[in-house]
XYZ file of C-alpha atoms in Angstrom:
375
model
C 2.080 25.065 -17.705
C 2.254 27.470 -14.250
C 6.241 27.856 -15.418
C 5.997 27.935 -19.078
C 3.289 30.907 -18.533
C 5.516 32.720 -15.893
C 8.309 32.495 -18.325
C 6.548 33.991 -20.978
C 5.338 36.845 -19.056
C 8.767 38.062 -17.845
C 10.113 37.586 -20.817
C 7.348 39.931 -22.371
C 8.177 42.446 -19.594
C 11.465 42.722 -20.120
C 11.337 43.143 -23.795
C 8.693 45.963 -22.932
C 10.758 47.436 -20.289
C 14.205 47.046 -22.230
C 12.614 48.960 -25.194
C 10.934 52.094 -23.310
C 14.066 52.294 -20.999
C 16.384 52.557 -23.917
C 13.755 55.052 -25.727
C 13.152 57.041 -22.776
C 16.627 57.738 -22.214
C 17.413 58.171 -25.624
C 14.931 61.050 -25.973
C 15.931 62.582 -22.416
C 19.920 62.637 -23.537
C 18.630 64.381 -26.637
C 16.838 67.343 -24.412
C 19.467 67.246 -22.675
C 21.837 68.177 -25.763
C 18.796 70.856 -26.654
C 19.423 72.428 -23.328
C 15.699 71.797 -22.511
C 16.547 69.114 -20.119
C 18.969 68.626 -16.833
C 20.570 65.847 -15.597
C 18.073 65.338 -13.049
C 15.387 64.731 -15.398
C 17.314 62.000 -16.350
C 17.990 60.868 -12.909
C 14.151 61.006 -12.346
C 13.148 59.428 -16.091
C 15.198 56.639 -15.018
C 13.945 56.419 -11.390
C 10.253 56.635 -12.323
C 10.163 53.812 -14.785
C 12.688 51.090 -12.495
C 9.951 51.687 -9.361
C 7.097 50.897 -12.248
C 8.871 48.080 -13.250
C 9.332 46.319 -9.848
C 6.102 45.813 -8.790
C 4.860 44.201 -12.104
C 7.707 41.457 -11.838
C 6.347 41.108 -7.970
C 2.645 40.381 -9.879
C 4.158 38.165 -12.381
C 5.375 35.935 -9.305
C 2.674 36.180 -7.343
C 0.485 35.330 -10.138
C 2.748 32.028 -10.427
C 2.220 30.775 -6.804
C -1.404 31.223 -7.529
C -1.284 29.104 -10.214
C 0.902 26.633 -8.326
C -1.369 26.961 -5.404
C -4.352 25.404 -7.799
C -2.457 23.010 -8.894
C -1.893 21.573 -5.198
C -5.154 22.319 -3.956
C -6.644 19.901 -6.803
C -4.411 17.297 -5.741
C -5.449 17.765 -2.141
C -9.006 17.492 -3.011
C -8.617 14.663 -5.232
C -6.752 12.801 -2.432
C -9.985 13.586 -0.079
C -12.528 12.517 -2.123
C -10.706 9.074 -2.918
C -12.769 6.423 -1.619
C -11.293 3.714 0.294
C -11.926 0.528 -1.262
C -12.826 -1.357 2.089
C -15.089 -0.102 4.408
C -16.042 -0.730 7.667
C -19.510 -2.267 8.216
C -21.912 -0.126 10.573
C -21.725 -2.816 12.879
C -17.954 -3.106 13.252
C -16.495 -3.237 16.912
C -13.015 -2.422 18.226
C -10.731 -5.265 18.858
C -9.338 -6.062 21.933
C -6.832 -8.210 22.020
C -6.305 -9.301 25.630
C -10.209 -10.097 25.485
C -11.037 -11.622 22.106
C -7.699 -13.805 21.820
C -5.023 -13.209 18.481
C -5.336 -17.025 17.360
C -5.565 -16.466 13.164
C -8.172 -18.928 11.041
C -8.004 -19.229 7.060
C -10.904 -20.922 6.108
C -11.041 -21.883 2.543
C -9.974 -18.465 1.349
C -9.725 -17.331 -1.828
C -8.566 -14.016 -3.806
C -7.780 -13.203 -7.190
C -6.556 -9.419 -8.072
C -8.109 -7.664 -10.752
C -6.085 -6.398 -13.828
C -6.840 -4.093 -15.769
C -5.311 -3.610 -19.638
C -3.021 -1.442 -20.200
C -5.575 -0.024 -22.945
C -8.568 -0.855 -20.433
C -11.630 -0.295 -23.174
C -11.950 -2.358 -26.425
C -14.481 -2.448 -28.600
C -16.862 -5.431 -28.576
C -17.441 -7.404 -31.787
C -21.443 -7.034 -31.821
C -21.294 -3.341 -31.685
C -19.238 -0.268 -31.755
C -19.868 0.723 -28.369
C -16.237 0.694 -25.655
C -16.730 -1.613 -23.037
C -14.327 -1.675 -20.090
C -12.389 -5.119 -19.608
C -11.105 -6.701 -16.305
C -9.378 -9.496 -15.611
C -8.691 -11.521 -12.582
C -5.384 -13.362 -11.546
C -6.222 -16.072 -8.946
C -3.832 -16.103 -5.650
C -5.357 -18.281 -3.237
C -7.547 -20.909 -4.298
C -8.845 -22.645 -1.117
C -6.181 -22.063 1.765
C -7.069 -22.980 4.688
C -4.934 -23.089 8.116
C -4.681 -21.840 11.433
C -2.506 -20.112 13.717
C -2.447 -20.824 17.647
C -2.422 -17.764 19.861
C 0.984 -17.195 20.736
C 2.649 -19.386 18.538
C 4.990 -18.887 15.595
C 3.871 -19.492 12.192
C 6.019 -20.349 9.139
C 4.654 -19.835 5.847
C 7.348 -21.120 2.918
C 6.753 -21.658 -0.884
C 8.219 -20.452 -4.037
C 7.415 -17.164 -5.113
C 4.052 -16.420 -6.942
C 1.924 -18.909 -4.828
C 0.235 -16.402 -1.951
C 2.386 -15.827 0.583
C 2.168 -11.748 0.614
C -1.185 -11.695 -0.228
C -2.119 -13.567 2.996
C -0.615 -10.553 5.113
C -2.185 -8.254 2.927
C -5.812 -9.515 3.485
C -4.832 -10.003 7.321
C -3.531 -6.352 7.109
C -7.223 -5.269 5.673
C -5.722 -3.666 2.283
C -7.960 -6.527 0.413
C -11.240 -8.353 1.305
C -10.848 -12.176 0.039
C -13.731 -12.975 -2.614
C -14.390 -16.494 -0.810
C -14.115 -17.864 2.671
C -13.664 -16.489 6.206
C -10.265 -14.962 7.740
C -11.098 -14.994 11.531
C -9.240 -13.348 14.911
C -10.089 -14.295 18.002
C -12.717 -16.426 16.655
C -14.816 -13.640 15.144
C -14.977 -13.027 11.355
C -12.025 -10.034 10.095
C -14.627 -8.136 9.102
C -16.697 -7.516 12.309
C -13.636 -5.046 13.724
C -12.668 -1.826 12.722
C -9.961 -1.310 10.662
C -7.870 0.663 12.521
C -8.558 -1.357 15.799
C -7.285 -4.273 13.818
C -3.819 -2.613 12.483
C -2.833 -1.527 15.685
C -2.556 -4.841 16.999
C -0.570 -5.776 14.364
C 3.083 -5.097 13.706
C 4.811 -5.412 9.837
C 8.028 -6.227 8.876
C 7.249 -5.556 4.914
C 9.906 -6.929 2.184
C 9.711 -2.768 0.993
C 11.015 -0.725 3.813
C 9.501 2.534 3.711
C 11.906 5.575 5.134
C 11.407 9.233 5.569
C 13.729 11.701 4.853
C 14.307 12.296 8.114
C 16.885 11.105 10.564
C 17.403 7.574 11.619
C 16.313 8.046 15.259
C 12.756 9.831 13.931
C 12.395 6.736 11.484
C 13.010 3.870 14.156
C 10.575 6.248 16.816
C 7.838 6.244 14.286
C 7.130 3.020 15.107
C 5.668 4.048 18.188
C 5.583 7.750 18.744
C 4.370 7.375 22.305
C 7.531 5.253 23.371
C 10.120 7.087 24.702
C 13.930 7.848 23.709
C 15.119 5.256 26.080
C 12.785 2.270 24.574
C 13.837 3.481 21.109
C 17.529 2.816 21.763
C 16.296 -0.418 23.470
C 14.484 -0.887 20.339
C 17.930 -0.269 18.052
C 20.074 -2.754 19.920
C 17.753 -5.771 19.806
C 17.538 -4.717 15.887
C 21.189 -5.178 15.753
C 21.565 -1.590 14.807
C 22.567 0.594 17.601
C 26.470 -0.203 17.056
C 26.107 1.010 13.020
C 24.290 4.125 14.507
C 26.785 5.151 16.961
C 29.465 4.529 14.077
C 27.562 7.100 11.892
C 29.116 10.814 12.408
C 25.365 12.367 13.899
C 24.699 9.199 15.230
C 20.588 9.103 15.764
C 20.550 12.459 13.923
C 21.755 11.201 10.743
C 19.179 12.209 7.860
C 18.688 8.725 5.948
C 17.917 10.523 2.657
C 14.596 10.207 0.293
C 13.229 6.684 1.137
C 16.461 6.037 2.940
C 18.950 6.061 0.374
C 22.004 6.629 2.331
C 21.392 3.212 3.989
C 22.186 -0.499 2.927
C 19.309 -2.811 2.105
C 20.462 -4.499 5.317
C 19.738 -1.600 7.655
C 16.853 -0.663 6.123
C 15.690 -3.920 7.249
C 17.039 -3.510 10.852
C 15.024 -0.066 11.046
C 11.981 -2.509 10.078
C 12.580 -4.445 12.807
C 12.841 -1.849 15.178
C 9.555 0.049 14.514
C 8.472 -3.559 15.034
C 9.968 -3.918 17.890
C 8.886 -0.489 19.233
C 5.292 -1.087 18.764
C 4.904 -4.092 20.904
C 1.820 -5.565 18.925
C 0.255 -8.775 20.176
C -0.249 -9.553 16.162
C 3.916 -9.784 14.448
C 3.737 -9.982 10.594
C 7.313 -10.587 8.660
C 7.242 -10.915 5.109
C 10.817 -11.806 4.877
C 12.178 -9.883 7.785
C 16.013 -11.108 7.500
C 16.333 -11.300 3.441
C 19.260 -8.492 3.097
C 20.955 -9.520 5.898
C 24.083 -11.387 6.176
C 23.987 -14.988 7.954
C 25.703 -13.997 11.126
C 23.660 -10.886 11.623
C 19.802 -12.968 10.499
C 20.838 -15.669 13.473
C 21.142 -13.165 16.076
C 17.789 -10.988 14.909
C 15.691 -14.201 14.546
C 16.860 -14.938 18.097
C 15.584 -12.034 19.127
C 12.409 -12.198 16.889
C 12.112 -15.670 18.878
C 12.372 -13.928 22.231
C 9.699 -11.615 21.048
C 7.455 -13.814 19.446
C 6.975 -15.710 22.962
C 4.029 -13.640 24.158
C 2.885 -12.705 20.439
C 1.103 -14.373 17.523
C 3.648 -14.277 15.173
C 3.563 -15.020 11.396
C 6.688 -15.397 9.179
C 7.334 -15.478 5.257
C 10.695 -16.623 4.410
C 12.607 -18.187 1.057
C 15.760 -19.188 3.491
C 14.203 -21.735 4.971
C 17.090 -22.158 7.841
C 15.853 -19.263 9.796
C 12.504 -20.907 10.040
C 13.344 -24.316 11.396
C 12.336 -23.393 14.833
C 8.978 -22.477 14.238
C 6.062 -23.912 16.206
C 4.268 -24.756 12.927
C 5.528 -24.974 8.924
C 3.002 -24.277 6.058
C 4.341 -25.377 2.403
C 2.131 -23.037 0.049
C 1.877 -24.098 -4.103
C -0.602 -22.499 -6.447
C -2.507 -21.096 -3.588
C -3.187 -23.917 -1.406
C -1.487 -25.432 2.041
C -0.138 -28.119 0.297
C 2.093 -29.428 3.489
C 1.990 -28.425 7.389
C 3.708 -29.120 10.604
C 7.241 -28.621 12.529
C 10.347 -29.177 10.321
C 11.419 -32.431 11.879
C 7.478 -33.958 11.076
C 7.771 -32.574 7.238
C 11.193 -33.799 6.988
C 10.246 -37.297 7.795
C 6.832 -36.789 5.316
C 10.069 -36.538 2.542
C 7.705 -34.074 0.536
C 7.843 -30.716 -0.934
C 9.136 -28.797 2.097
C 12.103 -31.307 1.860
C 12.715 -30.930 -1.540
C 13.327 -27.116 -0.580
C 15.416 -28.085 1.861
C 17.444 -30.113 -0.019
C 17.847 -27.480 -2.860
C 18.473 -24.641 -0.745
C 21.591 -26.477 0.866
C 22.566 -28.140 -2.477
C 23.259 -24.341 -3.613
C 24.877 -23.228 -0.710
C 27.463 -25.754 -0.765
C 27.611 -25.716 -5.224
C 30.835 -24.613 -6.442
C 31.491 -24.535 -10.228
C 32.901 -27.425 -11.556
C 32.186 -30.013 -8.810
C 28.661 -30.468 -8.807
C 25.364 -29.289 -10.789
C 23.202 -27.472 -9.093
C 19.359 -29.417 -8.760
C 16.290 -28.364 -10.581
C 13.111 -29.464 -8.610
């Protein structure tokens, strides 16, 4: 609307101006062929009406930025009157880590999201009044486990059945409608929320990049570390050799949510804010899945060398860079359906094995020879 007004109004003020200019000079010239008039009067017509018309195209733009200026200003304020949708309780303490422990407890948790319709009031069939309709799609129905301070924790299953959504309400973005998430012992919801998420580093399947360079992007992960711990932080990411291969090296811009990189190194960046931040808490919601084989064996080495003084929780699909994990959890239709180390849940011949035995049955397919399983 700001443009389509702007537009208008120097179009109108040209036309204006176009018309008296060509008038003006039209009667001056004929003065001028009277005798009553000199060139100079022309020179001055002429003069007069360009320093007129300068200033009113200077008001048309300024009258545009204003416009514009609205415009952002009601997006500001919109943004800072948006109500967060968890809140801390009065109550709520910091954490501390090194004092209240980082062991994780699910205990019988469960969470549905709410939908709403893409046309989110119909009309009830008693009356003719608009009611607003929600609907809820259950996640976890029940899931209960726990994670041993310092230990790494595998959590497997096929997609749909929770996995996510369990870093998400560790993360604090939801609140589950049923059961008790604890840390350290002490119910989630007795900390702060910002206490809470700096303890914990994320490795999210979305990498989010700025348009910035690659050096900025990788330091964001902790802005108080300095330039030497954020090359330290690129090599155990696998990531410092591509860098110094790129022609600005750390100064290369990455483009608008990193476009100029592979899904791959978008990953690596990940992995080195999460690196970088040195959290005592180490989410990964599928840290490794754009990455090629030889590259995801050397970064889950390293995740394993990192994971030795952290609690560390892992969501994969290839379930080959998990097999090392202190503890397995099989996940279906939101519950812990199986649990232990690989070789105990290999022996069990259940689900998890079933995976297993898919996963490698497709890796080693070829057309023609064998059909692949359906489980």
């Amino acid at each position: 609307h700001s443009q389509t007004s702007l537009s208008l109004l120097n179009f109108g003020q040209n036309v204006i101006f176009t018309a008296g200019l060509t008038t003006i000079m039209y009667l001056t010239a004929k003065d001028m062929v009277a005798g009553t008039a000199t060139v100079g009067d022309l020179v001055l017509v002429n003069g007069l009406l360009f320093q007129l018309s300068v200033p009113l195209n200077f008001i048309g733009g300024i009258y545009r930025e204003v416009q514009q200026a609205f415009v952002d200003m009601d997006a500001m304020f919109g943004l800072r009157d948006t109500k967060p949708a968890l809140k801390d309780s009065p109550n709520a303490v910091e954490y501390n880590p090194a004092k209240d422990g980082t062991a994780i407890e699910f205990d019988e948790v469960e969470f549905a999201y709410s939908i709403s319709p893409k046309d989110s009031k119909s009309k009830s069939k008693e009356s003719n009044t608009s009611v607003a309709t929600t609907t809820k799609r259950p996640i976890l129905r029940g899931t209960t486990f726990t994670v041993p301070q310092g230990k790494t924790f595998a959590i497997v299953g096929t997609s749909g059945c929770g996995k996510s959504t369990i870093l998400r309400l560790l993360y604090r973005f939801y609140a589950p409608d049923n059961g008790t998430m604890r840390i350290g012992g002490k119910d989630i919801s007795t900390y702060t929320t910002d206490s809470l998420r700096r303890a914990m580093a994320v490795v999210p399947q979305d990498v989010v990049l700025f348009n910035d360079t690659i050096g900025y992007n990788i330091h964001y992960g902790n802005l108080d570390a300095s330039w030497d711990e954020v090359v330290e932080a690129a090599k155990k990411s696998h990531l410092h050799d591509t860098i110094q291969r790129l022609p600005n090296g750390y100064d290369t811009l990455v483009g608008e949510r990193g476009l100029k990189l592979s899904g791959g190194e978008k990953q690596r960046v990940s992995l080195a804010r999460a690196i970088l931040k040195k959290s005592p808490i180490l989410l990964c919601d599928e840290p490794t899945s754009s990455l090629d084989s030889h590259t995801e064996l050397e970064i889950m080495n390293n995740l394993k060398e990192i994971g030795k003084d952290t609690t560390c929780i892992i969501i994969a699909h290839r379930l080959s860079t998990i097999q090392d994990c202190d503890e397995i959890v099989v996940m279906g239709r939101g519950r812990v359906i199986e649990q232990g180390t690989h070789d105990e849940l290999m022996r069990k011949g259940g689900r998890y094995k079933e995976l297993v035995a898919f996963q490698r049955s497709q890796t080693e397919y070829s057309p023609g020879e064998q059909e692949p399983i359906n489980i």
